[in-house]
């Protein structure tokens, strides 16, 4: 069995892979088509799930996180380490893609919902007595 040649996927190819996964294509078929291992296809899917999960839980994305991710993807795609995600780069990136800085208000992420239940029960009992 010959060793598979290293194949670096660009962002466009990764998006196409995600669409194939969503359409029900098997990891083996996708891996064969793009010349990568099945684990690479699985890693692409896991990374997407992780990012979606963070946003759906209300985890805010800071400028620092965007810059770190940009550096990470640049290193993976270009195989170089000469990219600087400066504040100027971040501002232009946000403007280009319509990303706004929003203030997260409220205590959704830190609320203890289990502490609310005893209070609700106590309130119900009080209402029933009146």
GROMACS .gro file of N, CA and C in nm:
model
  390
    1UNK      N    1   0.085  -0.119   0.000
    1UNK     CA    2   0.000   0.000   0.000
    1UNK      C    3   0.089   0.124   0.000
    2UNK      N    4   0.069   0.212  -0.097
    2UNK     CA    5   0.151   0.332  -0.106
    2UNK      C    6   0.098   0.441  -0.013
    3UNK      N    7   0.190   0.526   0.028
    3UNK     CA    8   0.152   0.634   0.118
    3UNK      C    9   0.082   0.745   0.039
    4UNK      N   10  -0.021   0.801   0.097
    4UNK     CA   11  -0.096   0.909   0.032
    4UNK      C   12  -0.015   1.037   0.038
    5UNK      N   13  -0.012   1.113  -0.071
    5UNK     CA   14   0.058   1.240  -0.077
    5UNK      C   15  -0.016   1.343   0.009
    6UNK      N   16   0.059   1.428   0.079
    6UNK     CA   17  -0.002   1.532   0.162
    6UNK      C   18  -0.081   1.627   0.074
    7UNK      N   19  -0.203   1.652   0.112
    7UNK     CA   20  -0.292   1.739   0.034
    7UNK      C   21  -0.353   1.842   0.128
    8UNK      N   22  -0.323   1.969   0.105
    8UNK     CA   23  -0.378   2.076   0.185
    8UNK      C   24  -0.504   2.129   0.118
    9UNK      N   25  -0.613   2.131   0.194
    9UNK     CA   26  -0.740   2.178   0.140
    9UNK      C   27  -0.758   2.327   0.167
   10UNK      N   28  -0.808   2.399   0.069
   10UNK     CA   29  -0.838   2.540   0.093
   10UNK      C   30  -0.979   2.552   0.151
   11UNK      N   31  -1.015   2.672   0.189
   11UNK     CA   32  -1.143   2.695   0.254
   11UNK      C   33  -1.260   2.657   0.163
   12UNK      N   34  -1.249   2.687   0.035
   12UNK     CA   35  -1.356   2.655  -0.060
   12UNK      C   36  -1.379   2.504  -0.067
   13UNK      N   37  -1.270   2.428  -0.067
   13UNK     CA   38  -1.283   2.282  -0.071
   13UNK      C   39  -1.347   2.229   0.058
   14UNK      N   40  -1.312   2.290   0.170
   14UNK     CA   41  -1.370   2.248   0.298
   14UNK      C   42  -1.521   2.274   0.301
   15UNK      N   43  -1.562   2.385   0.244
   15UNK     CA   44  -1.705   2.416   0.237
   15UNK      C   45  -1.776   2.314   0.150
   16UNK      N   46  -1.715   2.278   0.038
   16UNK     CA   47  -1.774   2.177  -0.050
   16UNK      C   48  -1.784   2.042   0.022
   17UNK      N   49  -1.682   2.009   0.100
   17UNK     CA   50  -1.684   1.884   0.177
   17UNK      C   51  -1.799   1.886   0.276
   18UNK      N   52  -1.818   1.998   0.345
   18UNK     CA   53  -1.928   2.009   0.442
   18UNK      C   54  -2.064   1.992   0.374
   19UNK      N   55  -2.076   2.047   0.253
   19UNK     CA   56  -2.203   2.031   0.179
   19UNK      C   57  -2.225   1.886   0.139
   20UNK      N   58  -2.116   1.816   0.102
   20UNK     CA   59  -2.128   1.674   0.066
   20UNK      C   60  -2.169   1.591   0.188
   21UNK      N   61  -2.112   1.625   0.304
   21UNK     CA   62  -2.148   1.554   0.428
   21UNK      C   63  -2.296   1.575   0.457
   22UNK      N   64  -2.342   1.700   0.445
   22UNK     CA   65  -2.483   1.731   0.470
   22UNK      C   66  -2.576   1.658   0.374
   23UNK      N   67  -2.529   1.634   0.252
   23UNK     CA   68  -2.613   1.565   0.154
   23UNK      C   69  -2.613   1.413   0.174
   24UNK      N   70  -2.532   1.365   0.270
   24UNK     CA   71  -2.534   1.222   0.302
   24UNK      C   72  -2.421   1.142   0.241
   25UNK      N   73  -2.329   1.207   0.174
   25UNK     CA   74  -2.215   1.138   0.114
   25UNK      C   75  -2.128   1.077   0.224
   26UNK      N   76  -2.074   0.960   0.201
   26UNK     CA   77  -1.993   0.893   0.303
   26UNK      C   78  -1.855   0.960   0.314
   27UNK      N   79  -1.798   0.952   0.435
   27UNK     CA   80  -1.666   1.009   0.458
   27UNK      C   81  -1.563   0.945   0.366
   28UNK      N   82  -1.574   0.815   0.343
   28UNK     CA   83  -1.479   0.743   0.258
   28UNK      C   84  -1.482   0.796   0.114
   29UNK      N   85  -1.602   0.818   0.061
   29UNK     CA   86  -1.614   0.870  -0.076
   29UNK      C   87  -1.558   1.011  -0.087
   30UNK      N   88  -1.588   1.092   0.013
   30UNK     CA   89  -1.537   1.230   0.012
   30UNK      C   90  -1.386   1.230   0.022
   31UNK      N   91  -1.333   1.149   0.113
   31UNK     CA   92  -1.188   1.142   0.132
   31UNK      C   93  -1.119   1.099   0.003
   32UNK      N   94  -1.176   1.000  -0.065
   32UNK     CA   95  -1.119   0.953  -0.191
   32UNK      C   96  -1.122   1.062  -0.297
   33UNK      N   97  -1.233   1.133  -0.305
   33UNK     CA   98  -1.250   1.238  -0.406
   33UNK      C   99  -1.149   1.351  -0.388
   34UNK      N  100  -1.118   1.388  -0.262
   34UNK     CA  101  -1.028   1.500  -0.235
   34UNK      C  102  -0.885   1.458  -0.201
   35UNK      N  103  -0.859   1.327  -0.200
   35UNK     CA  104  -0.724   1.279  -0.175
   35UNK      C  105  -0.675   1.301  -0.033
   36UNK      N  106  -0.768   1.290   0.062
   36UNK     CA  107  -0.733   1.305   0.204
   36UNK      C  108  -0.784   1.183   0.280
   37UNK      N  109  -0.746   1.171   0.405
   37UNK     CA  110  -0.793   1.060   0.486
   37UNK      C  111  -0.933   1.083   0.539
   38UNK      N  112  -0.999   0.972   0.578
   38UNK     CA  113  -1.134   0.984   0.634
   38UNK      C  114  -1.131   1.067   0.762
   39UNK      N  115  -1.022   1.055   0.837
   39UNK     CA  116  -1.012   1.131   0.962
   39UNK      C  117  -1.006   1.281   0.935
   40UNK      N  118  -0.947   1.320   0.823
   40UNK     CA  119  -0.942   1.462   0.787
   40UNK      C  120  -1.084   1.514   0.760
   41UNK      N  121  -1.164   1.435   0.691
   41UNK     CA  122  -1.303   1.472   0.664
   41UNK      C  123  -1.378   1.485   0.797
   42UNK      N  124  -1.355   1.390   0.886
   42UNK     CA  125  -1.418   1.395   1.018
   42UNK      C  126  -1.375   1.516   1.098
   43UNK      N  127  -1.245   1.553   1.087
   43UNK     CA  128  -1.194   1.670   1.158
   43UNK      C  129  -1.259   1.798   1.107
   44UNK      N  130  -1.281   1.807   0.976
   44UNK     CA  131  -1.346   1.925   0.919
   44UNK      C  132  -1.488   1.937   0.974
   45UNK      N  133  -1.559   1.826   0.982
   45UNK     CA  134  -1.696   1.825   1.035
   45UNK      C  135  -1.696   1.862   1.183
   46UNK      N  136  -1.603   1.806   1.260
   46UNK     CA  137  -1.594   1.836   1.404
   46UNK      C  138  -1.568   1.984   1.429
   47UNK      N  139  -1.478   2.042   1.351
   47UNK     CA  140  -1.444   2.184   1.368
   47UNK      C  141  -1.566   2.270   1.341
   48UNK      N  142  -1.643   2.235   1.238
   48UNK     CA  143  -1.765   2.310   1.208
   48UNK      C  144  -1.865   2.298   1.324
   49UNK      N  145  -1.883   2.175   1.374
   49UNK     CA  146  -1.977   2.151   1.484
   49UNK      C  147  -1.935   2.229   1.608
   50UNK      N  148  -1.806   2.233   1.634
   50UNK     CA  149  -1.755   2.304   1.752
   50UNK      C  150  -1.784   2.453   1.741
   51UNK      N  151  -1.756   2.511   1.626
   51UNK     CA  152  -1.779   2.654   1.608
   51UNK      C  153  -1.926   2.689   1.615
   52UNK      N  154  -2.011   2.607   1.554
   52UNK     CA  155  -2.155   2.632   1.559
   52UNK      C  156  -2.205   2.618   1.703
   53UNK      N  157  -2.156   2.517   1.773
   53UNK     CA  158  -2.197   2.494   1.911
   53UNK      C  159  -2.163   2.611   2.002
   54UNK      N  160  -2.045   2.667   1.984
   54UNK     CA  161  -2.005   2.781   2.065
   54UNK      C  162  -2.097   2.900   2.042
   55UNK      N  163  -2.128   2.928   1.917
   55UNK     CA  164  -2.214   3.042   1.886
   55UNK      C  165  -2.357   3.018   1.933
   56UNK      N  166  -2.407   2.896   1.921
   56UNK     CA  167  -2.544   2.868   1.963
   56UNK      C  168  -2.560   2.874   2.114
   57UNK      N  169  -2.451   2.854   2.188
   57UNK     CA  170  -2.456   2.865   2.334
   57UNK      C  171  -2.441   3.011   2.378
   58UNK      N  172  -2.425   3.100   2.283
   58UNK     CA  173  -2.414   3.242   2.316
   58UNK      C  174  -2.274   3.287   2.349
   59UNK      N  175  -2.175   3.206   2.319
   59UNK     CA  176  -2.037   3.244   2.345
   59UNK      C  177  -1.998   3.354   2.247
   60UNK      N  178  -1.963   3.471   2.296
   60UNK     CA  179  -1.926   3.579   2.204
   60UNK      C  180  -1.790   3.554   2.140
   61UNK      N  181  -1.776   3.599   2.017
   61UNK     CA  182  -1.647   3.591   1.948
   61UNK      C  183  -1.579   3.727   1.960
   62UNK      N  184  -1.466   3.729   2.024
   62UNK     CA  185  -1.394   3.854   2.040
   62UNK      C  186  -1.301   3.875   1.921
   63UNK      N  187  -1.249   3.996   1.911
   63UNK     CA  188  -1.150   4.026   1.807
   63UNK      C  189  -1.027   3.939   1.821
   64UNK      N  190  -0.988   3.910   1.946
   64UNK     CA  191  -0.871   3.825   1.970
   64UNK      C  192  -0.894   3.685   1.915
   65UNK      N  193  -1.014   3.633   1.936
   65UNK     CA  194  -1.045   3.499   1.885
   65UNK      C  195  -1.043   3.499   1.733
   66UNK      N  196  -1.101   3.601   1.670
   66UNK     CA  197  -1.099   3.610   1.524
   66UNK      C  198  -0.956   3.615   1.471
   67UNK      N  199  -0.872   3.693   1.536
   67UNK     CA  200  -0.732   3.704   1.492
   67UNK      C  201  -0.659   3.572   1.508
   68UNK      N  202  -0.679   3.504   1.619
   68UNK     CA  203  -0.614   3.374   1.641
   68UNK      C  204  -0.658   3.273   1.537
   69UNK      N  205  -0.788   3.269   1.508
   69UNK     CA  206  -0.840   3.176   1.407
   69UNK      C  207  -0.785   3.211   1.269
   70UNK      N  208  -0.775   3.339   1.238
   70UNK     CA  209  -0.721   3.382   1.109
   70UNK      C  210  -0.576   3.336   1.094
   71UNK      N  211  -0.497   3.354   1.200
   71UNK     CA  212  -0.357   3.308   1.196
   71UNK      C  213  -0.350   3.157   1.180
   72UNK      N  214  -0.436   3.085   1.254
   72UNK     CA  215  -0.438   2.939   1.248
   72UNK      C  216  -0.468   2.893   1.105
   73UNK      N  217  -0.574   2.948   1.043
   73UNK     CA  218  -0.611   2.905   0.909
   73UNK      C  219  -0.506   2.946   0.806
   74UNK      N  220  -0.444   3.062   0.824
   74UNK     CA  221  -0.339   3.104   0.731
   74UNK      C  222  -0.224   3.004   0.736
   75UNK      N  223  -0.183   2.965   0.856
   75UNK     CA  224  -0.074   2.869   0.870
   75UNK      C  225  -0.110   2.735   0.807
   76UNK      N  226  -0.235   2.692   0.826
   76UNK     CA  227  -0.279   2.564   0.768
   76UNK      C  228  -0.285   2.569   0.616
   77UNK      N  229  -0.336   2.680   0.563
   77UNK     CA  230  -0.356   2.690   0.418
   77UNK      C  231  -0.227   2.725   0.345
   78UNK      N  232  -0.155   2.826   0.392
   78UNK     CA  233  -0.036   2.875   0.321
   78UNK      C  234   0.091   2.802   0.361
   79UNK      N  235   0.086   2.728   0.472
   79UNK     CA  236   0.204   2.660   0.524
   79UNK      C  237   0.318   2.758   0.552
   80UNK      N  238   0.282   2.880   0.596
   80UNK     CA  239   0.377   2.984   0.631
   80UNK      C  240   0.338   3.040   0.767
   81UNK      N  241   0.431   3.112   0.825
   81UNK     CA  242   0.406   3.170   0.957
   81UNK      C  243   0.432   3.321   0.956
   82UNK      N  244   0.403   3.387   0.843
   82UNK     CA  245   0.437   3.528   0.830
   82UNK      C  246   0.316   3.622   0.832
   83UNK      N  247   0.200   3.572   0.872
   83UNK     CA  248   0.079   3.654   0.875
   83UNK      C  249   0.063   3.719   1.011
   84UNK      N  250   0.037   3.848   1.011
   84UNK     CA  251   0.012   3.922   1.135
   84UNK      C  252  -0.131   3.974   1.130
   85UNK      N  253  -0.213   3.925   1.219
   85UNK     CA  254  -0.352   3.970   1.225
   85UNK      C  255  -0.355   4.096   1.312
   86UNK      N  256  -0.324   4.208   1.251
   86UNK     CA  257  -0.316   4.336   1.323
   86UNK      C  258  -0.455   4.391   1.348
   87UNK      N  259  -0.461   4.496   1.427
   87UNK     CA  260  -0.591   4.559   1.452
   87UNK      C  261  -0.647   4.620   1.323
   88UNK      N  262  -0.559   4.670   1.236
   88UNK     CA  263  -0.603   4.721   1.107
   88UNK      C  264  -0.663   4.612   1.020
   89UNK      N  265  -0.598   4.494   1.020
   89UNK     CA  266  -0.651   4.381   0.946
   89UNK      C  267  -0.789   4.344   1.000
   90UNK      N  268  -0.801   4.340   1.133
   90UNK     CA  269  -0.928   4.302   1.196
   90UNK      C  270  -1.040   4.399   1.158
   91UNK      N  271  -1.011   4.529   1.161
   91UNK     CA  272  -1.113   4.628   1.126
   91UNK      C  273  -1.160   4.612   0.982
   92UNK      N  274  -1.064   4.591   0.890
   92UNK     CA  275  -1.100   4.573   0.749
   92UNK      C  276  -1.179   4.443   0.729
   93UNK      N  277  -1.139   4.337   0.800
   93UNK     CA  278  -1.210   4.209   0.792
   93UNK      C  279  -1.354   4.226   0.838
   94UNK      N  280  -1.373   4.291   0.951
   94UNK     CA  281  -1.507   4.311   1.005
   94UNK      C  282  -1.591   4.397   0.911
   95UNK      N  283  -1.531   4.499   0.851
   95UNK     CA  284  -1.605   4.584   0.758
   95UNK      C  285  -1.643   4.506   0.633
   96UNK      N  286  -1.550   4.426   0.581
   96UNK     CA  287  -1.574   4.349   0.459
   96UNK      C  288  -1.689   4.251   0.476
   97UNK      N  289  -1.699   4.188   0.594
   97UNK     CA  290  -1.800   4.086   0.615
   97UNK      C  291  -1.917   4.133   0.700
   98UNK      N  292  -1.924   4.263   0.727
   98UNK     CA  293  -2.038   4.318   0.799
   98UNK      C  294  -2.048   4.271   0.943
   99UNK      N  295  -1.935   4.251   1.007
   99UNK     CA  296  -1.934   4.206   1.146
   99UNK      C  297  -1.931   4.329   1.236
  100UNK      N  298  -2.026   4.333   1.329
  100UNK     CA  299  -2.033   4.446   1.421
  100UNK      C  300  -1.995   4.400   1.560
  101UNK      N  301  -1.947   4.493   1.638
  101UNK     CA  302  -1.918   4.462   1.777
  101UNK      C  303  -2.043   4.492   1.857
  102UNK      N  304  -2.098   4.390   1.916
  102UNK     CA  305  -2.218   4.405   1.997
  102UNK      C  306  -2.184   4.378   2.142
  103UNK      N  307  -2.247   4.450   2.229
  103UNK     CA  308  -2.227   4.428   2.371
  103UNK      C  309  -2.324   4.320   2.418
  104UNK      N  310  -2.269   4.221   2.485
  104UNK     CA  311  -2.353   4.115   2.540
  104UNK      C  312  -2.402   4.163   2.674
  105UNK      N  313  -2.533   4.174   2.687
  105UNK     CA  314  -2.588   4.221   2.813
  105UNK      C  315  -2.673   4.112   2.875
  106UNK      N  316  -2.698   4.129   3.002
  106UNK     CA  317  -2.774   4.028   3.074
  106UNK      C  318  -2.680   3.924   3.133
  107UNK      N  319  -2.739   3.828   3.199
  107UNK     CA  320  -2.658   3.727   3.266
  107UNK      C  321  -2.692   3.588   3.217
  108UNK      N  322  -2.726   3.574   3.091
  108UNK     CA  323  -2.766   3.446   3.037
  108UNK      C  324  -2.659   3.339   3.059
  109UNK      N  325  -2.533   3.373   3.031
  109UNK     CA  326  -2.428   3.273   3.040
  109UNK      C  327  -2.394   3.235   3.183
  110UNK      N  328  -2.422   3.324   3.278
  110UNK     CA  329  -2.384   3.294   3.416
  110UNK      C  330  -2.504   3.262   3.505
  111UNK      N  331  -2.623   3.260   3.450
  111UNK     CA  332  -2.743   3.234   3.532
  111UNK      C  333  -2.747   3.090   3.579
  112UNK      N  334  -2.792   3.073   3.703
  112UNK     CA  335  -2.808   2.940   3.760
  112UNK      C  336  -2.957   2.908   3.761
  113UNK      N  337  -3.003   2.839   3.656
  113UNK     CA  338  -3.145   2.811   3.641
  113UNK      C  339  -3.195   2.714   3.749
  114UNK      N  340  -3.108   2.631   3.803
  114UNK     CA  341  -3.152   2.536   3.905
  114UNK      C  342  -3.190   2.609   4.034
  115UNK      N  343  -3.134   2.726   4.057
  115UNK     CA  344  -3.166   2.803   4.177
  115UNK      C  345  -3.304   2.869   4.166
  116UNK      N  346  -3.356   2.880   4.046
  116UNK     CA  347  -3.484   2.946   4.024
  116UNK      C  348  -3.601   2.855   4.065
  117UNK      N  349  -3.586   2.725   4.042
  117UNK     CA  350  -3.696   2.631   4.065
  117UNK      C  351  -3.751   2.635   4.209
  118UNK      N  352  -3.665   2.630   4.314
  118UNK     CA  353  -3.721   2.639   4.449
  118UNK      C  354  -3.800   2.768   4.473
  119UNK      N  355  -3.754   2.876   4.416
  119UNK     CA  356  -3.823   3.005   4.429
  119UNK      C  357  -3.961   2.997   4.362
  120UNK      N  358  -3.967   2.937   4.244
  120UNK     CA  359  -4.094   2.924   4.171
  120UNK      C  360  -4.194   2.841   4.252
  121UNK      N  361  -4.146   2.732   4.312
  121UNK     CA  362  -4.234   2.647   4.392
  121UNK      C  363  -4.288   2.724   4.514
  122UNK      N  364  -4.201   2.798   4.578
  122UNK     CA  365  -4.240   2.878   4.695
  122UNK      C  366  -4.345   2.982   4.656
  123UNK      N  367  -4.325   3.044   4.540
  123UNK     CA  368  -4.418   3.145   4.490
  123UNK      C  369  -4.554   3.083   4.458
  124UNK      N  370  -4.553   2.965   4.397
  124UNK     CA  371  -4.679   2.896   4.365
  124UNK      C  372  -4.759   2.866   4.493
  125UNK      N  373  -4.689   2.817   4.595
  125UNK     CA  374  -4.755   2.784   4.722
  125UNK      C  375  -4.816   2.909   4.785
  126UNK      N  376  -4.741   3.018   4.776
  126UNK     CA  377  -4.789   3.144   4.834
  126UNK      C  378  -4.915   3.193   4.761
  127UNK      N  379  -4.917   3.178   4.628
  127UNK     CA  380  -5.032   3.219   4.549
  127UNK      C  381  -5.153   3.132   4.582
  128UNK      N  382  -5.131   3.004   4.603
  128UNK     CA  383  -5.243   2.913   4.633
  128UNK      C  384  -5.306   2.945   4.768
  129UNK      N  385  -5.226   2.991   4.863
  129UNK     CA  386  -5.279   3.025   4.994
  129UNK      C  387  -5.366   3.150   4.989
  130UNK      N  388  -5.338   3.240   4.899
  130UNK     CA  389  -5.412   3.368   4.891
  130UNK      C  390  -5.539   3.355   4.817
   0.00000   0.00000   0.00000
